Each structure stands twice: as structure tokens, then as C-alpha cells.
PDB file of C-alpha atoms in Angstrom:
ATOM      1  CA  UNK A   6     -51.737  12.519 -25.997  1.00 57.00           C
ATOM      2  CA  UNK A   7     -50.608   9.076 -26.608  1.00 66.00           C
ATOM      3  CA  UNK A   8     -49.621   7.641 -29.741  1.00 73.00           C
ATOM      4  CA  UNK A   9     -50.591   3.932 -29.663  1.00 78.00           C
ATOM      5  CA  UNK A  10     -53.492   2.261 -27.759  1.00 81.00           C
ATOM      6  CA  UNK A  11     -51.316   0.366 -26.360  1.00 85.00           C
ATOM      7  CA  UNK A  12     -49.111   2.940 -24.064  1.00 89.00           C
ATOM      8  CA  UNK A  13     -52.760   4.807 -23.738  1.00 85.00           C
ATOM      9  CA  UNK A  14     -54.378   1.410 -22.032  1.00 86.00           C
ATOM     10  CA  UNK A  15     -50.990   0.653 -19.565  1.00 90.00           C
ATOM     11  CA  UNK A  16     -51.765   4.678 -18.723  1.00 91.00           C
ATOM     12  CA  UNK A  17     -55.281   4.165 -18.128  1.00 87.00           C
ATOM     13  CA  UNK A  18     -55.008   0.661 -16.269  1.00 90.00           C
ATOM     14  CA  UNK A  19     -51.915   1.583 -14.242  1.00 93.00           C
ATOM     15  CA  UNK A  20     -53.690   1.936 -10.921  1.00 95.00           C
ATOM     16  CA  UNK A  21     -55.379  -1.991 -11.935  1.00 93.00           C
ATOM     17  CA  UNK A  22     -52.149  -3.225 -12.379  1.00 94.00           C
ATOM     18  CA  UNK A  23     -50.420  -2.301  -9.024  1.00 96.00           C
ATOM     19  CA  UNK A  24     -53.225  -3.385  -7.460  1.00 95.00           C
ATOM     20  CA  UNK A  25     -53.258  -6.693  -8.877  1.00 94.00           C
ATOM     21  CA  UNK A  26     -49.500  -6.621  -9.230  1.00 95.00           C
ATOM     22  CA  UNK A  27     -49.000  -5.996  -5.022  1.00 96.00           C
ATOM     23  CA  UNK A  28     -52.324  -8.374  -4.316  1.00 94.00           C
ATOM     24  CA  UNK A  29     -50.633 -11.205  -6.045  1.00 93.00           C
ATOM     25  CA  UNK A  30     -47.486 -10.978  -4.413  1.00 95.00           C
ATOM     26  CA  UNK A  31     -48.377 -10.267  -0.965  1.00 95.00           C
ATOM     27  CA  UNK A  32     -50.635 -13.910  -1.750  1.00 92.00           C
ATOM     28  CA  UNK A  33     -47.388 -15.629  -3.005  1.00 92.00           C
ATOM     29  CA  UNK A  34     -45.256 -14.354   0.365  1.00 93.00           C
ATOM     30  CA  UNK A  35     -47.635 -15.393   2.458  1.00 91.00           C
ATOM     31  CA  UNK A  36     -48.207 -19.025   0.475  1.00 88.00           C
ATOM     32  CA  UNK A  37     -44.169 -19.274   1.031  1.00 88.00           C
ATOM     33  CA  UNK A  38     -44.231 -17.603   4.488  1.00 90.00           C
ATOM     34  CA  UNK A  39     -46.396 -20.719   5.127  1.00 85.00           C
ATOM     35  CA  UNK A  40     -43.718 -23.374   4.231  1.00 83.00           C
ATOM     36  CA  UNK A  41     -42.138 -24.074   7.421  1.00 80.00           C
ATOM     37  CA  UNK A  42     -45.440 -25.833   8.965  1.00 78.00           C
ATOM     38  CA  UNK A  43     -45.943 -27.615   6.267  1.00 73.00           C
ATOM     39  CA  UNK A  44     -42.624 -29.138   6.433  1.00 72.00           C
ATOM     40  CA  UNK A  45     -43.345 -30.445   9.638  1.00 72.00           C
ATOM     41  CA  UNK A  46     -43.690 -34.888   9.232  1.00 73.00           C
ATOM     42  CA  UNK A  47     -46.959 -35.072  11.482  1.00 77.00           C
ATOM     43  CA  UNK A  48     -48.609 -33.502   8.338  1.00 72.00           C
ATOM     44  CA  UNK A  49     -48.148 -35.806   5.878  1.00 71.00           C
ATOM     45  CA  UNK A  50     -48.459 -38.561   8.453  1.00 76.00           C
ATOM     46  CA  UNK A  51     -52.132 -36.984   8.642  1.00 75.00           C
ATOM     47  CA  UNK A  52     -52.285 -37.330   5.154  1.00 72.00           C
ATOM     48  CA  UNK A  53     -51.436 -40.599   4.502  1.00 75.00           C
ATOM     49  CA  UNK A  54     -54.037 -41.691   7.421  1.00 80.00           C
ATOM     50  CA  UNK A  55     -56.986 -39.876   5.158  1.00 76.00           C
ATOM     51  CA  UNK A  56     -59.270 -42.656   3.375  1.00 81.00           C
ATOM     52  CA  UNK A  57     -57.726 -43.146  -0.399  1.00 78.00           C
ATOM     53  CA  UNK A  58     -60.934 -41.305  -2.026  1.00 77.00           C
ATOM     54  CA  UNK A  59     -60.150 -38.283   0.129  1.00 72.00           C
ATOM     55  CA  UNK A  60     -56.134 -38.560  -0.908  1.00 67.00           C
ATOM     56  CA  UNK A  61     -56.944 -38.695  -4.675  1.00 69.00           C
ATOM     57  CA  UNK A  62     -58.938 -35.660  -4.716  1.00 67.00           C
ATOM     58  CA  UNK A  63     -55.736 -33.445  -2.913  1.00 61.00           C
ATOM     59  CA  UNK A  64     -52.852 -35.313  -5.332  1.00 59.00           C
ATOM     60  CA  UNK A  65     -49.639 -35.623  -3.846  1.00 60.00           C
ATOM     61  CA  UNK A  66     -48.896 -34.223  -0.687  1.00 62.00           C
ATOM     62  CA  UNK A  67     -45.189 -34.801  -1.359  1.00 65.00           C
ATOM     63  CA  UNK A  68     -44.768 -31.143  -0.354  1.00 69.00           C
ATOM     64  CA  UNK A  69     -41.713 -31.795   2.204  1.00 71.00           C
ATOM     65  CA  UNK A  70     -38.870 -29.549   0.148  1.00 74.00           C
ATOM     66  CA  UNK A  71     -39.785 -25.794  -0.692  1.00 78.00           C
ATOM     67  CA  UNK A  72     -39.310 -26.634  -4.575  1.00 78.00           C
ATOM     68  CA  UNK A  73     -41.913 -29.180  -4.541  1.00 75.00           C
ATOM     69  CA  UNK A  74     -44.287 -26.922  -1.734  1.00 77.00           C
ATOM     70  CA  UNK A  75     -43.648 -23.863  -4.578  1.00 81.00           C
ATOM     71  CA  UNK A  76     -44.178 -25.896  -7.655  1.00 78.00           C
ATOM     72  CA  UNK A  77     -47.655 -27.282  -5.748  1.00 74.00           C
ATOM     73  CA  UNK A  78     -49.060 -24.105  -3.683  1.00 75.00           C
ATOM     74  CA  UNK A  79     -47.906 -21.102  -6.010  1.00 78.00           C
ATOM     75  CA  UNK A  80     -47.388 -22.546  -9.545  1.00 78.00           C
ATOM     76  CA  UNK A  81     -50.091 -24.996  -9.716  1.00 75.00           C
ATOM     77  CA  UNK A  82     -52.760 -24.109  -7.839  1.00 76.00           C
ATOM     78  CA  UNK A  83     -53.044 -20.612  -6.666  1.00 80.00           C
ATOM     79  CA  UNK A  84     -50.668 -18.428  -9.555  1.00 84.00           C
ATOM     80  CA  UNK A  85     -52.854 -20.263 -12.419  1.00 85.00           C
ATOM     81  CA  UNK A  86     -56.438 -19.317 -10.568  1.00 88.00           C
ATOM     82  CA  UNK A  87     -55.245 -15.610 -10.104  1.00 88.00           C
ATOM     83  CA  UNK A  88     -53.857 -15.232 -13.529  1.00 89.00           C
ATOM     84  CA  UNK A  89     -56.929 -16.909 -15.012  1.00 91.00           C
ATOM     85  CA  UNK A  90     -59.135 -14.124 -13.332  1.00 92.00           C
ATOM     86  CA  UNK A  91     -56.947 -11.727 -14.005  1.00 91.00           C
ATOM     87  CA  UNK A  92     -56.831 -12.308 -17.909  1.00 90.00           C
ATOM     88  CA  UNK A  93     -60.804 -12.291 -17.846  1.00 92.00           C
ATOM     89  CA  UNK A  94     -61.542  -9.525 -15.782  1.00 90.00           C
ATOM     90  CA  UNK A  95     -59.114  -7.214 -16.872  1.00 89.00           C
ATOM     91  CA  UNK A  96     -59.710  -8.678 -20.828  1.00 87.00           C
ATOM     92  CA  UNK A  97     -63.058  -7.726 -20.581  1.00 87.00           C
ATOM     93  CA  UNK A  98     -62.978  -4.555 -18.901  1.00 85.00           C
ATOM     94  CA  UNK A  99     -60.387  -3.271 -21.647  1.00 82.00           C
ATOM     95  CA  UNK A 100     -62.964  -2.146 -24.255  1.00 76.00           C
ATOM     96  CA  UNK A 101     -65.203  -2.106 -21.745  1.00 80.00           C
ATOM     97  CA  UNK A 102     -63.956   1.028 -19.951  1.00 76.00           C
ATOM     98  CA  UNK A 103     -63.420   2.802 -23.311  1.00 73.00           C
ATOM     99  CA  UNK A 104     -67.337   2.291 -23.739  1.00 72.00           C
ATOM    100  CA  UNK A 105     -68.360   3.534 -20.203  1.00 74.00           C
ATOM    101  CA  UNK A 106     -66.049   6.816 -20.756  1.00 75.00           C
ATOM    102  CA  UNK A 107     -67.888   6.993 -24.163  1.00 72.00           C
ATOM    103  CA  UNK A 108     -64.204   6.876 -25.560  1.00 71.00           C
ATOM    104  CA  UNK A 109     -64.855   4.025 -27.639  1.00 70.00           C
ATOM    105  CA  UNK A 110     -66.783   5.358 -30.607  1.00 70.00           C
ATOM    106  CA  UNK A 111     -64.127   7.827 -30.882  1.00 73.00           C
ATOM    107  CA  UNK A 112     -61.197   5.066 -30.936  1.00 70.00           C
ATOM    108  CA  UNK A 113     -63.438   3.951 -33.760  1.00 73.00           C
ATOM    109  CA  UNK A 114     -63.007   6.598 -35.625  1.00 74.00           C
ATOM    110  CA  UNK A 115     -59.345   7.720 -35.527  1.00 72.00           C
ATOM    111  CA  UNK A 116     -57.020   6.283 -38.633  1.00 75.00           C
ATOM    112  CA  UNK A 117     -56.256   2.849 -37.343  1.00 77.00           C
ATOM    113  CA  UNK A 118     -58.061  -0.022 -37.881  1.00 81.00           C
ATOM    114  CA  UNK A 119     -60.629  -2.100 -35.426  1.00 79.00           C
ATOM    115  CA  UNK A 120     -58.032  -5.488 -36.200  1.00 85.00           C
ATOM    116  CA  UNK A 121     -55.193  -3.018 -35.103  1.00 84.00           C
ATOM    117  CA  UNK A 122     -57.240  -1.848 -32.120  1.00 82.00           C
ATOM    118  CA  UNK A 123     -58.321  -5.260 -31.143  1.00 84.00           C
ATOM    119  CA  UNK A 124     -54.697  -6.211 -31.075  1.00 89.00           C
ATOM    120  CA  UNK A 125     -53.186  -3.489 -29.566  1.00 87.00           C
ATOM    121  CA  UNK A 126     -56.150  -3.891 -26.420  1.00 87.00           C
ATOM    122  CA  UNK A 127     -54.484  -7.536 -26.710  1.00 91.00           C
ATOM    123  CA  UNK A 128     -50.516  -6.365 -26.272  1.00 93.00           C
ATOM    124  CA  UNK A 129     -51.911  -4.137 -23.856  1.00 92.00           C
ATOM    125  CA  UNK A 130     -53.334  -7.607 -22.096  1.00 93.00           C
ATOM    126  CA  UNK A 131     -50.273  -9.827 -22.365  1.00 94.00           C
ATOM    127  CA  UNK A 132     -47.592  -6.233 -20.781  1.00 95.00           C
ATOM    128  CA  UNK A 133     -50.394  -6.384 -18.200  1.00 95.00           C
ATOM    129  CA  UNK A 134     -49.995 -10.397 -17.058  1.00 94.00           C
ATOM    130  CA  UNK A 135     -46.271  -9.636 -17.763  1.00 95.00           C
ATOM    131  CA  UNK A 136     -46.447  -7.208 -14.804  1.00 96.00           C
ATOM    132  CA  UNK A 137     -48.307  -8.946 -12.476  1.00 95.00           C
ATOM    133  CA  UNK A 138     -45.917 -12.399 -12.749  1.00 94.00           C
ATOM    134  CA  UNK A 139     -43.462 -10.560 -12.316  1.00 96.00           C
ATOM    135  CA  UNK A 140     -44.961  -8.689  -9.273  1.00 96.00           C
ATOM    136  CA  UNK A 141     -45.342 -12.647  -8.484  1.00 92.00           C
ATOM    137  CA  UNK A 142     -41.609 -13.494  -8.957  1.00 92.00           C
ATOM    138  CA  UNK A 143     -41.041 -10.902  -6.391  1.00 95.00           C
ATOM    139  CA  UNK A 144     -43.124 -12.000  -4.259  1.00 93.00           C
ATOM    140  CA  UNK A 145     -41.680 -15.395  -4.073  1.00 90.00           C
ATOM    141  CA  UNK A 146     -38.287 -13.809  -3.624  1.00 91.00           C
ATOM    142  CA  UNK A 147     -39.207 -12.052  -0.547  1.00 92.00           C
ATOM    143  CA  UNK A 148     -41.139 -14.992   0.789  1.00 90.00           C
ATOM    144  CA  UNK A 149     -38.025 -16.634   0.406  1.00 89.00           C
ATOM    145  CA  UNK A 150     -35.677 -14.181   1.842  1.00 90.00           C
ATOM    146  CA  UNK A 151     -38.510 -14.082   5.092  1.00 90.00           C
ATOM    147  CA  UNK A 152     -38.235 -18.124   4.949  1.00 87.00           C
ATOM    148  CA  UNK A 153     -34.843 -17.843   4.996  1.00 84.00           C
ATOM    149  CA  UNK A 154     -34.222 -19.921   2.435  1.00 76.00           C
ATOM    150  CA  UNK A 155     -31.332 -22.581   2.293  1.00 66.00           C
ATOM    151  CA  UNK A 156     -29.987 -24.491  -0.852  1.00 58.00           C
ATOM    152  CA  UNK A 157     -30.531 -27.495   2.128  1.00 52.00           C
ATOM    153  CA  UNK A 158     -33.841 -26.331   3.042  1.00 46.00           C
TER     154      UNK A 158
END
């Protein structure tokens, strides 16, 4: 039916990736949705009144402009952790899958080599993560729009 591994996989894990896709960006708009209250200056007062140990375990909570709230809550911390998973679980369940539908021996067999398979399964992983950030750009976009973001924000 298909004629590379690769366009089989995306057809196989398509239902995966919208999941994943919408799960990460519904995260990201709320994260951003979220902004506003952190802006707030009795926040980082509250910070700055924690004992030092405390403060070096957090970083810098110089969060007070949506740039530096993004770059800290979505790019750093969560968007890393959730593509992290994502590349494992999804990594391992590629050839996984293919062995539980007892599809794998017969991959095994067909004309191309287990290198070629190997890194088509891998070009299959990397369109995957593709998707999903950008799932994640939109995201941030709409949390954004909801925000009603400002160049002055």
C-alpha cells in the first residue's frame, strides 16, 4: 500500500500524533493563558522574600515581560520535558508496534535493508516532533491572541 516506511509509520501513528500534537498545545495556551498573574509585582516581591537556598533552586524569577515568562515556562521548562517524552515513548513504540501486529518480521523481509529501515523509523521520528512543535507554535499563538498580546505587554 505504501511505498516507504516512512509515509507507512506517519499513516499508522497519525491518531498518536494529533493526540500529542493538540495535548501539547492546549498545555502551551494554558502556560500563556497564565501570564497575566504572573505579571502581577506582589509575586516576585514573594520571591525575593524566599530564603536564598529556596531562590537558587527556582533560577530567576525575572518573568515580568511575556518574552522572558515564554522563554522560562514554555521553552525551558515544560516544551523540553514534553518533547523529551515524546521522543522516547513514541521512539520506542515505533518498532515496537510493528512487533505486536507481527508486522515486523515481514518488514524484515521485503527488499530494503534493516540500516534503511532503522532510518526511515528515524525520519518517521524527527516528521513526528516536527508536528507536534509545530502543534506547539500554535498553541503559543492562540495563547497569545487569548492574552491579547501587545508589542508593550
Amino acid at each position: 500500500m505504501f511505498k516507504y516506511t516512512t509515509t507507512k509509520t506517519l499513516y499508522d501513528k497519525r491518531w498518536a500524533i494529533l493526540a500529542w500534537g493538540l495535548g501539547f498545545a492546549i498545555t502551551i495556551v494554558f502556560i500563556v493563558v497564565l501570564f497575566p498573574s504572573f505579571k502581577d509585582p506582589q509575586i516576585t516581591e514573594a520571591f525575593e522574600k524566599l530564603p536564598k537556598e529556596l531562590q537558587s533552586i527556582s533560577g530567576s524569577f525575572d518573568i515580568n515581560t511575556i518574552d522572558k515568562y515564554l522563554d522560562a515556562q514554555v521553552f525551558f521548562n515544560n516544551a523540553t520535558f514534553i518533547l523529551i517524552i515524546l521522543g522516547i515513548s513514541m521512539g520506542v513504540s515505533l518498532l515496537v508496534s510493528e512487533e505486536d501486529r507481527g508486522t515486523l518480521e515481514t518488514l524484515l523481509s521485503a527488499l530494503i535493508s534493516r540500516t534503511r529501515l532503522y532510518f526511515e523509523k528515524l525520519l518517521s521520528l524527527a516528521i513526528i516532533s516536527l508536528i507536534v512543535v509545530l502543534f506547539g507554535m500554535l498553541g503559543t499563538i492562540v495563547g497569545l491572541l487569548i492574552v491579547g498580546f501587545d508589542r508593550n505587554f
